[in-house]
Amino acid sequence: MNAPFRFFTTTVREVRRLSPGFTRVTLTGPDLHRCADNGYDQRVKVILPLPGGGFTINQTPSWYADWRALDPAQRNVIRTYTLRSVRPSAAEVDIDFAVHGDTGPASAWALSACAGDELLLLAPNADFDGDPGGVEFRLPAPRTPILLAGDETAVPAIASILERLPPSSIGEAFLEVPSADDALRLDAPAGFTVTWLPRPSSFVDAVVAAALRLLPHATPDTVEPDDDEPLWEVPSAAATAPVYAWIAGESSVVRDLRRRLVGEVGLPKSAVAFMGYWRQGLAEN
Ligand SMILES: Cc1cc2nc3c(=O)[nH]c(=O)nc-3n(C[C@H](O)[C@H](O)[C@H](O)COP(=O)(O)OP(=O)(O)OC[C@H]3O[C@@H](n4cnc5c(N)ncnc54)[C@H](O)[C@@H]3O)c2cc1C
């Protein structure tokens, strides 16, 4: 009966513009105290109301097939986001939207969101007895250096990972953002260096240089030729490699990083999560 993920009916409690590029939406709902607080990069599905309001999603186990079978005009838009914060005792969650104007429905929704607006969430169920899934970060062995890198869409996940890491963790984080004003305040372990890279930036070169610092004598591996598929390559368990890396952002940039980190630096594929969070010019679905 207790599914790993469940629907939560929510309303907007507060909207805060954190910077020109980020809007934080705080949601509340009658059941949100049952939303699991798993931290790290826990992903959720955000289900937007139809343009005229309301939801046609069946909140049943067959919801996805039912949703696909609907007339597109009657289908709620579904997008993937990260739980930035979960406060079960207050029945609240925060989602940080990297806003990119009206070019996508989720961004447009966040930019116009007001207290009282409705949103449906598909999020991890605190009543589920087991691993609900949707967290890709794997905590490596103590003292293993961690490399985190991403663009603005990965900033919420990187911020949550940094907050959840044991205080003795060491490593480097690189965050590429639209402007210098988008460098948010983050809590990171003392042994972490956090570098914000406003565009235009040398993000890929900076991450490659960090990998070379962390792993100077590795043997480069072969990299398969690029294809057009969304990039999602995630080790299922923390590898016993000398470094662990978690990389997310625009798919072609992550692909470029994969080619260089594996093919030039020699970062073992088994020790890196490479995730295309979005694709330039393409809507999520
Ligand atoms: C696991 C996971 C977690 C994620 N977590 C977050 C998160 O916490 N916060 C967050 O902001 N995003 C997050 N994303 C990314 C987010 O799902 C995408 O950016 C999504 O496409 C936004 O939906 P949209 O409706 O605004 O745009 P879409 O309708 O999907 O796309 C419309 C157009 O906008 C472009 N576009 C999409 N995103 C951006 C962008 N950020 N900047 C510029 N152009 C863009 C597309 O290429 C397309 O041309 C996450 C993605 C994944 C897979």
XYZ file of C-alpha atoms and ligand atoms in Angstrom:
338
model
C 0.000 0.000 0.000
C 2.838 2.385 0.849
C 4.345 3.272 -2.519
C 7.896 4.700 -2.724
C 6.547 7.900 -4.305
C 3.115 9.456 -3.815
C 1.172 12.510 -4.902
C 0.988 15.539 -2.614
C -1.610 18.243 -3.142
C 0.112 21.513 -2.346
C -0.366 25.258 -2.420
C 2.244 27.971 -2.609
C 2.968 29.459 0.807
C 5.716 31.877 -0.221
C 7.689 32.937 -3.291
C 11.130 34.512 -2.888
C 13.298 35.813 -5.696
C 16.707 34.684 -4.420
C 18.585 36.361 -7.283
C 17.899 37.304 -10.919
C 18.237 33.627 -11.897
C 16.607 31.793 -8.966
C 13.104 31.789 -7.523
C 12.380 29.776 -4.380
C 8.826 28.466 -4.060
C 7.764 27.215 -0.631
C 4.896 24.733 -0.821
C 2.622 23.508 1.915
C -0.062 20.819 1.940
C -2.177 18.718 4.267
C 0.059 15.623 3.844
C 3.459 17.245 3.310
C 4.660 16.147 6.748
C 4.743 12.676 5.115
C 7.181 13.793 2.405
C 10.474 11.965 3.036
C 13.505 14.133 3.752
C 16.224 12.103 2.013
C 18.443 15.085 1.202
C 21.178 15.086 -1.426
C 19.803 15.357 -4.982
C 16.343 13.929 -4.296
C 14.306 14.507 -7.433
C 10.563 14.974 -7.638
C 7.970 15.552 -10.344
C 6.281 18.915 -10.373
C 2.834 18.802 -11.982
C 1.611 22.182 -13.191
C -2.056 23.176 -13.304
C -3.687 23.370 -16.744
C -3.610 26.887 -18.240
C -7.184 27.433 -17.030
C -6.427 25.765 -13.669
C -6.959 22.260 -12.342
C -5.464 18.786 -12.692
C -6.551 15.874 -14.846
C -3.923 13.462 -13.460
C -5.328 10.281 -11.963
C -3.634 9.847 -8.613
C -3.418 6.061 -9.029
C -0.572 3.600 -9.761
C -1.441 3.763 -13.495
C -1.174 7.573 -13.545
C 1.596 7.716 -16.141
C -0.146 5.541 -18.753
C -3.414 7.398 -18.084
C -1.663 10.763 -18.458
C -0.065 9.692 -21.759
C -3.444 8.568 -23.073
C -5.001 12.014 -22.488
C -5.549 14.577 -25.239
C -2.389 16.772 -25.040
C -4.565 19.854 -24.373
C -5.903 18.122 -21.266
C -2.528 16.935 -20.003
C -0.893 18.698 -17.083
C 2.730 19.633 -17.767
C 5.148 17.488 -15.745
C 8.723 18.577 -15.018
C 11.576 17.216 -12.885
C 12.944 19.280 -9.987
C 14.996 18.805 -6.806
C 13.713 19.032 -3.249
C 15.869 21.885 -1.991
C 14.545 21.617 1.588
C 11.994 19.469 3.364
C 10.516 20.586 6.717
C 8.167 17.773 7.776
C 7.231 19.436 11.074
C 5.980 22.519 9.203
C 4.534 20.446 6.313
C 6.654 22.513 3.912
C 9.090 21.933 1.068
C 11.176 24.381 -0.958
C 11.890 24.087 -4.660
C 14.408 26.421 -6.264
C 13.544 27.200 -9.888
C 16.314 28.388 -12.218
C 14.128 30.839 -14.093
C 14.686 31.253 -17.832
C 11.814 33.520 -18.769
C 8.582 32.328 -20.362
C 10.295 29.843 -22.698
C 9.191 26.869 -20.576
C 5.954 26.314 -18.655
C 7.685 25.489 -15.367
C 9.864 28.594 -15.490
C 6.863 30.738 -16.495
C 4.803 29.230 -13.655
C 7.511 29.997 -11.066
C 7.892 33.563 -12.316
C 4.199 34.292 -11.847
C 3.538 32.072 -8.791
C 1.662 33.653 -5.881
C 0.653 32.466 -2.423
C -2.346 30.160 -2.715
C -1.515 28.824 -6.217
C -1.931 25.064 -6.576
C 0.767 22.577 -7.555
C 0.803 18.796 -7.479
C 3.997 17.005 -6.402
C 5.048 13.411 -6.952
C 7.579 13.006 -4.158
C 9.119 10.336 -1.888
C 6.784 8.841 0.668
C 7.986 8.887 4.298
C 5.700 5.907 4.982
C 7.571 3.745 2.469
C 9.821 1.242 4.185
C 12.901 1.168 1.953
C 14.830 3.214 -0.559
C 12.273 5.173 -2.619
C 14.844 6.017 -5.330
C 15.414 9.358 -7.002
C 18.705 10.105 -5.210
C 21.722 9.614 -7.466
C 24.478 10.972 -5.203
C 26.442 8.186 -3.510
C 28.457 9.053 -0.430
C 31.972 7.698 -1.026
C 34.282 6.268 1.619
C 35.506 8.792 4.221
C 38.344 11.086 3.012
C 37.616 10.339 -0.658
C 37.718 13.712 -2.458
C 34.367 14.665 -4.022
C 34.005 16.709 -7.198
C 30.605 18.365 -7.738
C 29.879 20.333 -10.912
C 26.751 21.719 -12.485
C 24.912 24.627 -14.027
C 22.050 26.610 -12.470
C 19.601 23.695 -12.758
C 21.971 21.627 -10.595
C 22.577 24.376 -8.017
C 19.671 23.194 -5.791
C 21.011 19.624 -5.837
C 24.624 20.663 -5.208
C 23.525 22.968 -2.373
C 21.525 20.126 -0.779
C 24.378 17.642 -1.230
C 26.851 20.049 0.400
C 24.485 20.570 3.358
C 24.010 16.827 3.886
C 27.676 15.772 3.617
C 29.524 14.716 6.769
C 31.503 17.727 8.119
C 34.817 15.912 7.469
C 34.125 15.636 3.707
C 36.668 17.144 1.327
C 36.402 18.261 -2.270
C 35.585 20.963 -4.765
C 32.310 22.282 -6.203
C 31.910 24.272 -9.444
C 28.640 26.044 -10.198
C 28.043 27.802 -13.509
C 25.320 30.455 -13.253
C 23.851 33.152 -15.540
C 25.312 36.122 -13.616
C 27.547 37.035 -10.662
C 24.389 37.968 -8.692
C 23.322 34.293 -8.855
C 26.140 33.184 -6.522
C 23.967 32.139 -3.578
C 25.090 31.604 0.001
C 25.774 27.897 0.550
C 26.733 25.856 3.595
C 29.601 23.518 2.747
C 31.963 21.391 4.846
C 35.141 23.301 5.823
C 37.233 21.035 3.587
C 35.313 22.071 0.457
C 36.177 24.791 -2.050
C 33.092 26.255 -3.744
C 33.669 28.163 -7.003
C 30.892 30.138 -8.713
C 31.411 30.708 -12.422
C 29.153 33.418 -13.910
C 28.728 33.206 -17.703
C 30.612 33.552 -19.931
C 32.791 31.135 -18.009
C 35.483 28.507 -18.394
C 33.321 25.955 -16.526
C 34.451 22.844 -18.431
C 38.149 23.766 -18.240
C 37.840 24.564 -14.514
C 36.261 21.167 -13.775
C 38.871 19.333 -15.873
C 41.687 21.188 -14.067
C 40.176 20.227 -10.687
C 39.949 16.571 -11.749
C 43.596 16.665 -12.773
C 44.512 18.090 -9.357
C 42.547 15.351 -7.586
C 43.716 12.520 -9.843
C 47.008 13.510 -11.516
C 48.296 10.095 -12.644
C 45.255 8.203 -13.967
C 45.113 6.334 -17.257
C 42.673 7.813 -19.808
C 39.893 5.459 -20.932
C 38.127 5.183 -24.278
C 34.927 7.206 -24.714
C 32.144 6.047 -27.022
C 31.171 8.458 -29.830
C 28.467 10.995 -28.884
C 24.841 10.265 -29.716
C 21.649 12.322 -29.401
C 20.182 10.418 -26.480
C 19.699 12.172 -23.130
C 22.788 11.533 -20.999
C 22.134 9.661 -17.743
C 25.006 7.494 -16.558
C 24.987 6.875 -12.842
C 26.929 4.294 -10.822
C 24.572 2.247 -8.671
C 26.952 2.092 -5.703
C 29.773 4.300 -4.424
C 32.881 3.073 -6.210
C 36.111 2.460 -4.354
C 37.898 4.869 -6.701
C 40.289 7.539 -5.350
C 37.782 10.281 -6.225
C 33.994 10.504 -6.629
C 32.349 12.965 -9.039
C 28.731 14.104 -9.524
C 28.057 16.204 -12.630
C 24.736 17.573 -13.921
C 23.533 20.290 -16.261
C 22.789 20.939 -19.913
C 23.249 17.625 -21.691
C 25.827 18.640 -24.317
C 28.006 20.324 -21.661
C 27.863 17.235 -19.437
C 28.698 15.108 -22.478
C 31.689 17.322 -23.226
C 32.842 16.980 -19.619
C 32.413 13.214 -19.764
C 34.565 13.024 -22.891
C 37.346 15.038 -21.261
C 37.174 13.631 -17.717
C 37.154 10.013 -18.884
C 39.155 10.363 -22.093
C 41.798 12.921 -20.995
C 41.994 12.805 -17.197
C 41.211 9.091 -16.726
C 38.427 9.483 -14.166
C 36.949 5.963 -13.851
C 33.404 5.899 -15.316
C 32.332 3.830 -12.311
C 33.118 6.774 -10.015
C 31.163 9.503 -11.792
C 27.469 10.315 -12.085
C 26.970 12.140 -15.417
C 23.446 13.565 -15.731
C 21.915 15.652 -18.500
C 19.325 17.687 -16.541
C 17.985 19.499 -19.630
C 18.628 19.828 -23.356
C 19.103 23.137 -25.135
C 16.217 23.729 -27.537
C 14.102 20.796 -26.288
C 11.270 20.733 -23.761
C 11.497 18.041 -21.077
C 8.632 16.017 -22.579
C 16.860 15.118 -11.826
C 16.621 16.560 -12.242
C 16.550 17.555 -11.278
C 16.347 18.895 -11.653
N 16.291 19.855 -10.684
C 16.061 21.150 -11.030
C 15.931 22.172 -10.027
O 15.919 21.898 -8.822
N 15.773 23.455 -10.442
C 15.716 23.770 -11.782
O 15.569 24.953 -12.112
N 15.814 22.823 -12.742
C 15.960 21.528 -12.401
N 16.031 20.577 -13.378
C 15.971 20.991 -14.774
C 14.544 21.238 -15.263
O 13.798 20.035 -15.167
C 14.597 21.700 -16.745
O 15.300 22.907 -16.851
C 13.210 21.822 -17.357
O 13.370 21.723 -18.757
C 12.514 23.139 -17.034
O 11.208 23.084 -17.538
P 10.534 24.305 -18.325
O 9.091 23.960 -18.411
O 10.933 25.588 -17.678
O 11.207 24.259 -19.760
P 10.908 23.181 -20.955
O 9.509 23.302 -21.427
O 11.366 21.836 -20.511
O 11.879 23.714 -22.086
C 11.517 24.835 -22.896
C 12.764 25.456 -23.507
O 13.547 26.010 -22.435
C 14.863 25.484 -22.486
N 15.329 25.356 -21.070
C 14.973 24.420 -20.150
N 15.593 24.662 -18.970
C 16.360 25.767 -19.185
C 17.234 26.530 -18.357
N 17.439 26.230 -17.071
N 17.862 27.606 -18.898
C 17.652 27.967 -20.199
N 16.830 27.299 -21.027
C 16.185 26.214 -20.525
C 14.764 24.154 -23.213
O 15.964 23.831 -23.840
C 13.658 24.438 -24.207
O 14.181 25.065 -25.358
C 16.213 19.230 -13.027
C 16.244 18.216 -13.992
C 16.447 16.899 -13.608
C 16.470 15.817 -14.670
